Structure formats: structure tokens, C-alpha cells
XYZ file of C-alpha atoms in Angstrom:
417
model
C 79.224 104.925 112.105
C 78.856 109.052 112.372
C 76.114 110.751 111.730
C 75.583 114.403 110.643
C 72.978 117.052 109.986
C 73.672 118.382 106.277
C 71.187 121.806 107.111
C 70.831 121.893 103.633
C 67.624 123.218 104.378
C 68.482 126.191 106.399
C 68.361 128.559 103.779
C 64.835 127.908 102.853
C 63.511 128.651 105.898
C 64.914 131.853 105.987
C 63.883 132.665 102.156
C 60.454 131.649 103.270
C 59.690 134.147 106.534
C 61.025 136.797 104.198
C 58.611 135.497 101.339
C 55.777 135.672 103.659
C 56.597 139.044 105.839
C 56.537 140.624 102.044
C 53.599 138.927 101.137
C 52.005 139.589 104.141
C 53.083 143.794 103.924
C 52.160 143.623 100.313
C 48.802 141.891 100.475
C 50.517 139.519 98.263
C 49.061 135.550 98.336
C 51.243 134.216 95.979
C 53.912 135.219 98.082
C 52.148 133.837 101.305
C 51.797 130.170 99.650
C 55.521 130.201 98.324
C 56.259 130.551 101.665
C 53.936 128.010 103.006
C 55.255 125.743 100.821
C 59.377 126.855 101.946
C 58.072 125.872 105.545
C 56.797 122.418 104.256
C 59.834 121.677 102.646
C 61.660 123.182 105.508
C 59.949 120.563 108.510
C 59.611 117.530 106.752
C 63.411 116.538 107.030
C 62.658 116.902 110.633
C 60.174 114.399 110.665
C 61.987 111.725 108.906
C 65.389 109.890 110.518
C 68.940 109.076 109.463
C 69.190 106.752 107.179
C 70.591 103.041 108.698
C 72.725 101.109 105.665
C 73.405 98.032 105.701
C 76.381 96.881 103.356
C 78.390 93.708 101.947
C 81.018 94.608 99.652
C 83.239 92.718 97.952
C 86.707 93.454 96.133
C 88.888 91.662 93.729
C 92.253 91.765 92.094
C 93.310 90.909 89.068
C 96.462 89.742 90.237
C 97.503 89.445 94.422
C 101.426 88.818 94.058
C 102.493 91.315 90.640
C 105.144 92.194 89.348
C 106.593 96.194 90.506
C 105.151 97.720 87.416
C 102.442 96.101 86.481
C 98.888 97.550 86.246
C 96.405 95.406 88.467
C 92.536 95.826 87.984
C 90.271 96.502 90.868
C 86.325 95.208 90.818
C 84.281 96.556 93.482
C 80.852 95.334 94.248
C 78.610 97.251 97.242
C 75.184 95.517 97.826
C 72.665 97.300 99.842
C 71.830 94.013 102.350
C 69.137 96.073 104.447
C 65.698 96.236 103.951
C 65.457 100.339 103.240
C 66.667 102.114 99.494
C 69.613 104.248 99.981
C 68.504 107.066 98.062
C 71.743 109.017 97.699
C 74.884 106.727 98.492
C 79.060 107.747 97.745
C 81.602 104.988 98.374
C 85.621 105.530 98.073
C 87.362 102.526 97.939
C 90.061 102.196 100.570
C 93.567 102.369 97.559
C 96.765 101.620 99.861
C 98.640 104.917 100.053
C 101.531 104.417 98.717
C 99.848 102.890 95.399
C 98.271 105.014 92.189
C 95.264 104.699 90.903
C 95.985 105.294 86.613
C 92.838 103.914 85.206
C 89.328 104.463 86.415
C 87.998 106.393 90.043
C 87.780 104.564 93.169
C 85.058 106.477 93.697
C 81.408 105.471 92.752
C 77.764 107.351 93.617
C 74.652 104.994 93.356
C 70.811 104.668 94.731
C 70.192 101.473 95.757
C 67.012 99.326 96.470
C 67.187 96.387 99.443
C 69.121 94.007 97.770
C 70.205 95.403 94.557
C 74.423 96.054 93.831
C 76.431 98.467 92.197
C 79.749 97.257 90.568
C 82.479 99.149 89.420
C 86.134 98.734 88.177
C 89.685 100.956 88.474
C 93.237 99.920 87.642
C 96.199 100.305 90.120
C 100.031 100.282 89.749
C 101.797 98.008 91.462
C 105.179 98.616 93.869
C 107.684 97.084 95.980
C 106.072 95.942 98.851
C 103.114 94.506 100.918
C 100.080 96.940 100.558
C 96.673 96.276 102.498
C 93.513 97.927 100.690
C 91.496 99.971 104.315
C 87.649 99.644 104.403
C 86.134 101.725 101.994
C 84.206 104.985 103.366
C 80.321 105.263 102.241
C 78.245 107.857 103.105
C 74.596 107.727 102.753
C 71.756 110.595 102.777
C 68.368 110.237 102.949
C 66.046 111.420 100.532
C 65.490 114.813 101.412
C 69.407 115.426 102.191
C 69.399 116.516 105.806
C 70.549 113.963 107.538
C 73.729 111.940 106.556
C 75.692 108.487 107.986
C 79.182 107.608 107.510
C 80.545 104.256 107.643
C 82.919 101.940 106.724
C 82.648 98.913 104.412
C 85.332 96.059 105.402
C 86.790 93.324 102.706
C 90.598 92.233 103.242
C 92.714 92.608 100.894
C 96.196 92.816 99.803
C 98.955 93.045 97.217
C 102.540 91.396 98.443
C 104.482 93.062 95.096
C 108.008 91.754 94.924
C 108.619 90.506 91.584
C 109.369 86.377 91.344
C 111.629 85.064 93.138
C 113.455 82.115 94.468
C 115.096 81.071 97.676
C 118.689 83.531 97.780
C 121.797 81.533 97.610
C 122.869 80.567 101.292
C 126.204 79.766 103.034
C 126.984 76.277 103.499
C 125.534 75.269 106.505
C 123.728 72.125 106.340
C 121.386 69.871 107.444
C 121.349 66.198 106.955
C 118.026 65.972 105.311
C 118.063 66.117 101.558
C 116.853 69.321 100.545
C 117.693 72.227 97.642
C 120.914 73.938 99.130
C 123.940 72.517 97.736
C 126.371 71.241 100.735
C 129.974 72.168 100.248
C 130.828 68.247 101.947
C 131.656 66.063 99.584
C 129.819 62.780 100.038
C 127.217 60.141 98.374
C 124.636 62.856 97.728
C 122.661 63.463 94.642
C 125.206 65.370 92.564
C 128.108 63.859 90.637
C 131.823 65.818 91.676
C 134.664 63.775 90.607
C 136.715 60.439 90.301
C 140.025 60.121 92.434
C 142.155 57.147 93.075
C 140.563 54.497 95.479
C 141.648 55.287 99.377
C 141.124 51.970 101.769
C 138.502 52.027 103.484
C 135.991 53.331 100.664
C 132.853 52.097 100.240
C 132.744 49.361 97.849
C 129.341 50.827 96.275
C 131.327 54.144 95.310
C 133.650 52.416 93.087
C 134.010 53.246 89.691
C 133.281 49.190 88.288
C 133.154 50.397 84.819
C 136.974 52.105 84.632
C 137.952 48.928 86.343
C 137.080 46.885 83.397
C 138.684 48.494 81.106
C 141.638 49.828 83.041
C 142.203 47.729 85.850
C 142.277 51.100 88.084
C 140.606 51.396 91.097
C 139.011 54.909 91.330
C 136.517 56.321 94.258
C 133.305 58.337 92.603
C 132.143 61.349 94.781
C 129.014 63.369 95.094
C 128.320 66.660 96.209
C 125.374 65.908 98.940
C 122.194 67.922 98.265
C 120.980 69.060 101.854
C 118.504 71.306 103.240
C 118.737 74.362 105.455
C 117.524 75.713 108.780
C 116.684 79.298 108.081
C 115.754 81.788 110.414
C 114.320 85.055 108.302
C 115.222 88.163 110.387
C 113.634 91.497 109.943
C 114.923 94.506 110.783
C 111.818 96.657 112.211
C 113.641 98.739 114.568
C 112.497 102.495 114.205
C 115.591 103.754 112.154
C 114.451 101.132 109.494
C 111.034 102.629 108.515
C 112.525 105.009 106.217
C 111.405 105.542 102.500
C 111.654 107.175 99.223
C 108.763 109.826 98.659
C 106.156 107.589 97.922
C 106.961 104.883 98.345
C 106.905 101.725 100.453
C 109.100 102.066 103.540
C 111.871 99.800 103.879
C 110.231 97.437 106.823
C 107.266 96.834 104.786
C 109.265 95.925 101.658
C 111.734 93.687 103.963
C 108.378 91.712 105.211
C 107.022 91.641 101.385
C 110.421 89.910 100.770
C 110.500 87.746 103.324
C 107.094 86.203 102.935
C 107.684 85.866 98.884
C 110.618 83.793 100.057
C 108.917 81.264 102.007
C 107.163 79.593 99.489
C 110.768 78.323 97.546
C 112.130 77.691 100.996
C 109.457 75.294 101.690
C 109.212 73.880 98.621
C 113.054 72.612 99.202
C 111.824 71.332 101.994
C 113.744 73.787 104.334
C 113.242 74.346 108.246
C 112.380 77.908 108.424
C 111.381 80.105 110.863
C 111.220 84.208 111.532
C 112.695 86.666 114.068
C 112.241 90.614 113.799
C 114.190 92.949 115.676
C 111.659 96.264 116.649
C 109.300 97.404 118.907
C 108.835 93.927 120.626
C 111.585 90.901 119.640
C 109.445 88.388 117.540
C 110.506 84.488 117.562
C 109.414 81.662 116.005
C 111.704 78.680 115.600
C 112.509 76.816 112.785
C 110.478 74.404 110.876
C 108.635 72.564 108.380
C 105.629 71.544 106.742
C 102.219 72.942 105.555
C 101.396 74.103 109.219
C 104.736 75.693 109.754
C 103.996 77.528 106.159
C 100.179 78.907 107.354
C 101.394 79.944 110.931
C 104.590 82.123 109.370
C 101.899 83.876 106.887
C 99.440 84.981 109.963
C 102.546 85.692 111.997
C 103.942 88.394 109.433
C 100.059 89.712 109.454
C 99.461 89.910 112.597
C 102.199 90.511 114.999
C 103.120 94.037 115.937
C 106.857 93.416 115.150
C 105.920 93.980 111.388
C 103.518 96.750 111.667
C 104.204 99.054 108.499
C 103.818 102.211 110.878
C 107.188 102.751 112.959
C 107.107 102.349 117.103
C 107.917 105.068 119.483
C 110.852 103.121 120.426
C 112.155 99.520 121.031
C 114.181 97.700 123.180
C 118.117 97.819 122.932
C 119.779 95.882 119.842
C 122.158 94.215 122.268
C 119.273 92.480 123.628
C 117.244 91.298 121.042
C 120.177 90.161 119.351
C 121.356 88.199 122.702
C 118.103 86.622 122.314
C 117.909 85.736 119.104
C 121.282 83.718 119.510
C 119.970 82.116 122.371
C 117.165 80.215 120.483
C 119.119 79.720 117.170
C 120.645 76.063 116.766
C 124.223 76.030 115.912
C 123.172 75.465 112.128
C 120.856 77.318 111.799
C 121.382 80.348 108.937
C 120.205 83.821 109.311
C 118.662 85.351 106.094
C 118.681 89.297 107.198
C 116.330 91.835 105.604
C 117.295 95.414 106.782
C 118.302 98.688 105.230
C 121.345 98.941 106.920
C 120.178 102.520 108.424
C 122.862 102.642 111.047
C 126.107 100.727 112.075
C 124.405 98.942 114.667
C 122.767 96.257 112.528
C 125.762 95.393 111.133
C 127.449 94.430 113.817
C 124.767 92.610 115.005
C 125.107 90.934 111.886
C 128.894 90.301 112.130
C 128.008 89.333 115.874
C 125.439 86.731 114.578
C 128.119 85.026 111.685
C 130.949 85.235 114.157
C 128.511 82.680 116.245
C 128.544 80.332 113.669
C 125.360 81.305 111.896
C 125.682 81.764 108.635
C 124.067 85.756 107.432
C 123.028 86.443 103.939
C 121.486 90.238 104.095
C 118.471 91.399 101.740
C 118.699 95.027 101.873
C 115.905 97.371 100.369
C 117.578 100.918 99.157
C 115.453 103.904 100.154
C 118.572 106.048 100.111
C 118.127 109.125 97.717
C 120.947 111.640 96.157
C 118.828 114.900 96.395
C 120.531 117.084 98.962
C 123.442 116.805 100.892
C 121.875 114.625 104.000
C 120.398 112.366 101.489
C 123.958 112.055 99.295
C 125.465 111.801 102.624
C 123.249 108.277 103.989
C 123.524 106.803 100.710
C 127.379 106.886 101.298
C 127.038 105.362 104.603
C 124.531 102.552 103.358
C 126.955 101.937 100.725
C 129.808 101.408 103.061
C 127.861 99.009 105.139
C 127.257 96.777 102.287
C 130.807 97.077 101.327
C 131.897 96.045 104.927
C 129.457 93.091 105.104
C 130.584 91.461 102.321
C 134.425 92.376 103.069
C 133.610 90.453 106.152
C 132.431 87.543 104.439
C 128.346 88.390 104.207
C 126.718 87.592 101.175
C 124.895 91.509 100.597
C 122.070 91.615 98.363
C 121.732 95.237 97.188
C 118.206 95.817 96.132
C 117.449 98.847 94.300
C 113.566 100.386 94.482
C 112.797 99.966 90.856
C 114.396 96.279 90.766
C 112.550 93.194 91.160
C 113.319 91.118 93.860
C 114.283 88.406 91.455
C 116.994 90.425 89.617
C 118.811 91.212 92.817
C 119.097 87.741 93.843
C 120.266 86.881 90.549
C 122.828 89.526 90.579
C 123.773 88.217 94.139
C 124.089 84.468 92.629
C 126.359 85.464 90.094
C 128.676 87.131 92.258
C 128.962 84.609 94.672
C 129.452 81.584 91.742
């Protein structure tokens, strides 16, 4: 909380000795009150003290996981929870940077008795990525305007804007639990493949009984065994990857958007999952599962520094963090990659991770641009990277900025069918 002096009253003391030297000169009383009256006005901000607010607010969205695109309402309600009127109070709601206000002002003036609210309402559009509303700023004045407080008014919120989405299509490394990700072994799974001719030593129970009957031939039915997947979600957070689009979100913050609207299909298949982050400190958790698992990756993508949306200094060397990441991953356990491919580095650390036996699928977020030269010139590059992951065997998701999440992964599906 700061407090200031306004000295909107300075000027009225000086109008007021002038009043009264001339009325004094001029034997003029009129002149001499006026003036009396300037001093009054003039002292009795003096006497009184800053005003002390005390404030509850409360903010709600129409929508917390939108669509890129769509237009989400804001209510805002400030209540004056102290026990003194706030004669003159201005509050500006705390609108995540990188999101537009096209409806409405975030901005609201009010006087307000102990106990009494004020509500108001703007609209927002929503874009790619995770956006946290700040506190909103409030400044109050007391009555006679001299003396003013600043302060902040706290209420979390925030907007994870990726578009729906499920799970991306992974490689075939499997567990032996039954799960959503379709095993390329051949087995007594869930999932009717094919008839072929009965081999000794089949079980009995995969016979086909019926053909039998009417043929006499002994055939062998075989399933395609639906298994779930250890996934470890890696984010790439290293200071190269917070780059952007004017505008827009930067690439780390739409990579941990993505990530966390993923987790909620992957757990719903009854996947182990767990995240890594490669940045200004390596981030582990291991795989796993379950409604615990679930809560503790949500407050780790809040709350560790690995996915802060500003960009560190610097970070530890790639080589390292990747060396430690392959040190905790199981030997089928899948790598789900979400980076901007900035830089040859991550891709080999991605080629380094599949050549271990873990299976990468990269998510990457395009904040390339085609402006100048520079610009034309790293969209090239990207575009080569993505060309050399998947030459190499790496399922590439290529997300555009104006594309949903969900349409990328759709595209990726269909390529890979």
C-alpha cells in the first residue's frame, strides 16, 4: 500500500494570500473573507488522514478453458469490508497482457459506504495460452482529495485457452495395463484383428468354434491389446524458447497451456503420466496415476519456477538436463515434447531421447513470423527441424498460432494413420 499527497490544494493557498494582501491594500472585506475562507479550505486536509480501505473483491469468468477466439465475460465485484466510506475510489482490473479487452472498461470509479459493493462487467478475447488475471490496482482519496492510497486487490484467476483436445496419438510403447493407446502386439486384448489358421500351442479359448462347425477348419482369432501408456510431458523452458509473435503468448506459456489441457484425456485412459521441463532449473516428477497424481501435476505447472511465463537469465547446459531426464525415465516410458524448436539443440536432445528407447511425439507452438529477413530466415530453420524430426521417425505436431490445439492433433492423427 503507497500513499501520496495529491496538493490539490496548493493553489488555493496561494490565490488566497493574494486575495487578502489586495483586500487588505484596497480596504476591501469581501476580499479579506474570500481569503479567510481559501485558508479554511486550504488547512482542513491537513487535519484529516489518509484514507485506510479495506477490500474483498471477487472476479468471474464466463468460461475458464475457451476456445482461441472466443469472447469471455468478466464480472467484477469490489466490496468496501472496512468500517469507513471511501469517498472517491478507482479500481483497474488486473486484464493479462497479452489478452484484449473488446467489450466494456476494466476500469470502474465508485463511493462506497462500509459494506456496500460495486459490480461491474467487460468482455475479453481469448488466445493460445495460459493467462493469469494480476490483482487489480485501487486507489482511494479521501474526501477533500489531498491525500491518496494505492493498493492492490487480490482474486486468482486464470484462462488455460487451447481449444479441445484429446490425448495426441503416441508411439507404441506399452504398458500392460488396459488403457486407451492402441498396442501394436497382437494378442487377446479388447479389439478384434483377424482369423489365421490354428498354430499348436494356441489357446483353446481363441478358437474360432463357430467356423469349425460349419467348416471343419481350425482357425486362431486375434486381438489387438488395448494398453495404456507411461507418459512423461516435457517442456521446453529453456531461454531461447520464450519467444513470441507481437502480442501474443510466448511459446513456453502456450507449451504449458498444452500440456496441462492434455492431462485430463491422459488420465481419463487411465495413463501413468508425469512432467519434466528443461529451463532455468530441471523439473521432475515421475510417472503416475490417479486423482492425486492429477491435483499434484496442476499445482506443479503453477507453481514451479521451471514454467514461469517470464524467461530466466540463463539455465543449466542441455546435455545435462537431458542426462537427467534419461536417468529417471523407465525404459517404456514415452516422451510427449512441447518446444518451439528455437535451435538445433532440442532436437537432438530429442533424437538422443528416442534413440534411448523412449518413444518422442513433439507439440510445437509456431511463433515464427515472415516480416523481415531474420524473421523469414527462423521460420526456415523451424521448418527444417520439424522436417528432420519426423524424417527421423518423430511424430511433429506443427501448431500454428491461430489453430486450435485440437485441429493440430487431428492433422497429426491423420498423417500418421
Amino acid at each position: 500500500m503507497s500513499e501520496y499527497q495529491t496538493h490539490r490544494w496548493r493553489g488555493v493557498v496561494a490565490l488566497s494570500f493574494v486575495a487578502g494582501a489586495i483586500g487588505l491594500l484596497a480596504d476591501r472585506p469581501n476580499l479579506i473573507v474570500l481569503a479567510g475562507v481559501g485558508v479554511l479550505f486550504a488547512t482542513y486536509p491537513r487535519l484529516t488522514s489518509s484514507p485506510t480501505p479495506v477490500l474483498e473483491l471477487d472476479r468471474r469468468v464466463s468460461d475458464r478453458s475457451p476456445n482461441p477466439g472466443d469472447v469471455v465475460d468478466v464480472t467484477v465485484t469490489l466490496r468496501n469490508a472496512g468500517e469507513n466510506t471511501l469517498a472517491d475510489l478507482r479500481l483497474v482490473d488486473g486484464v493479462p497482457a497479452a489478452l484484449s479487452v473488446v467489450d466494456g472498461t476494466p476500469r470502474r470509479g465508485a463511493a462506497l459506504r462500509p459494506g456496500s459493493s460495486v459490480t461491474f462487467e467487460y468482455s475479453i478475447e481469448a488466445k493460445s495460452g495460459q493467462h493469469s488475471f494480476v490483482p487489480a490496482t485501487v486507489a482511494v482519496r479521501d474526501i477533500t482529495g489531498e491525500h491518496e492510497v494505492e493498493t492492490t486487490v487480490s482474486e486468482e484467476t486464470e484462462l488455460t485457452v487451447t481449444g479441445r483436445s484429446d490425448a495426441p496419438a503416441g508411439r507404441d510403447v506399452t504398458l500392460d495395463t488396459v488403457g486407451r493407446v492402441l498396442s501394436s502386439n497382437e494378442g487377446s486384448g479388447l479389439e478384434f484383428t483377424r482369423t489365421r489358421e490354428y498354430r499348436r500351442g494356441d489357446s483353446m479359448s481363441r478358437v474360432d468354434w463357430k467356423r469349425f462347425a460349419r467348416s471343419g477348419e481350425l482357425t486362431t482369432v486375434e486381438y489387438r491389446e488395448e494398453r495404456s501408456m507411461s507418459v512423461v510431458l516435457l517442456v521446453d523452458a529453456r531461454p531461447a524458447a520464450y519467444r513470441a509473435l507481437d502480442d501474443e503468448p510466448n511459446a513456453v506459456v502456450r507449451s504449458v497451456a498444452a500440456a496441462k489441457r492434455l492431462l485430463e484425456p491422459l488420465f481419463a485412459g487411465r495413463n501413468q503420466v508425469g512432467v519434466a521441463a528443461f529451463g532455468r532449473e530441471f523439473c521432475w516428477h515421475p510417472p503416475g496415476g490417479g486423482t492425486n497424481q492429477r491435483v499434484e501435476l496442476h499445482r506443479l505447472f503453477d507453481t514451479h519456477p521451471a514454467f514461469a511465463p517470464t524467461p530466466p537469465r540463463d539455465a543449466p547446459s542441455l546435455d545435462e538436463q537431458v542426462e537427467l531426464l534419461r536417468q529417471r525415465l523407465d525404459s517404456n516410458t514415452q516422451v510427449f515434447l512441447f518446444s518451439p524448436l528455437c535451435d538445433d539443440d532440442i532436437v537432438t536432445a530429442a533424437r538422443r531421447l528416442d534413440a534411448y528407447g523412449h518413444a518422442v511425439t513433439a507439440v510445437s507452438p509456431d511463433v515464427t513470423d515472415e516480416t523481415t529477413v531474420g524473421e523469414r530466415l527462423a521460420a526456415t530453420e523451424r521448418t527444417a527441424r520439424v522436417s528432420t524430426l519426423r524424417r527421423t521417425g518423430i511424430p511433429t505436431v506443427d501448431w500454428g498460432p491461430d489453430a486450435p490445439l485440437e485441429s493440430a492433433l487431428a492433422r497429426n492423427r491423420r498423417a500418421m494413420a
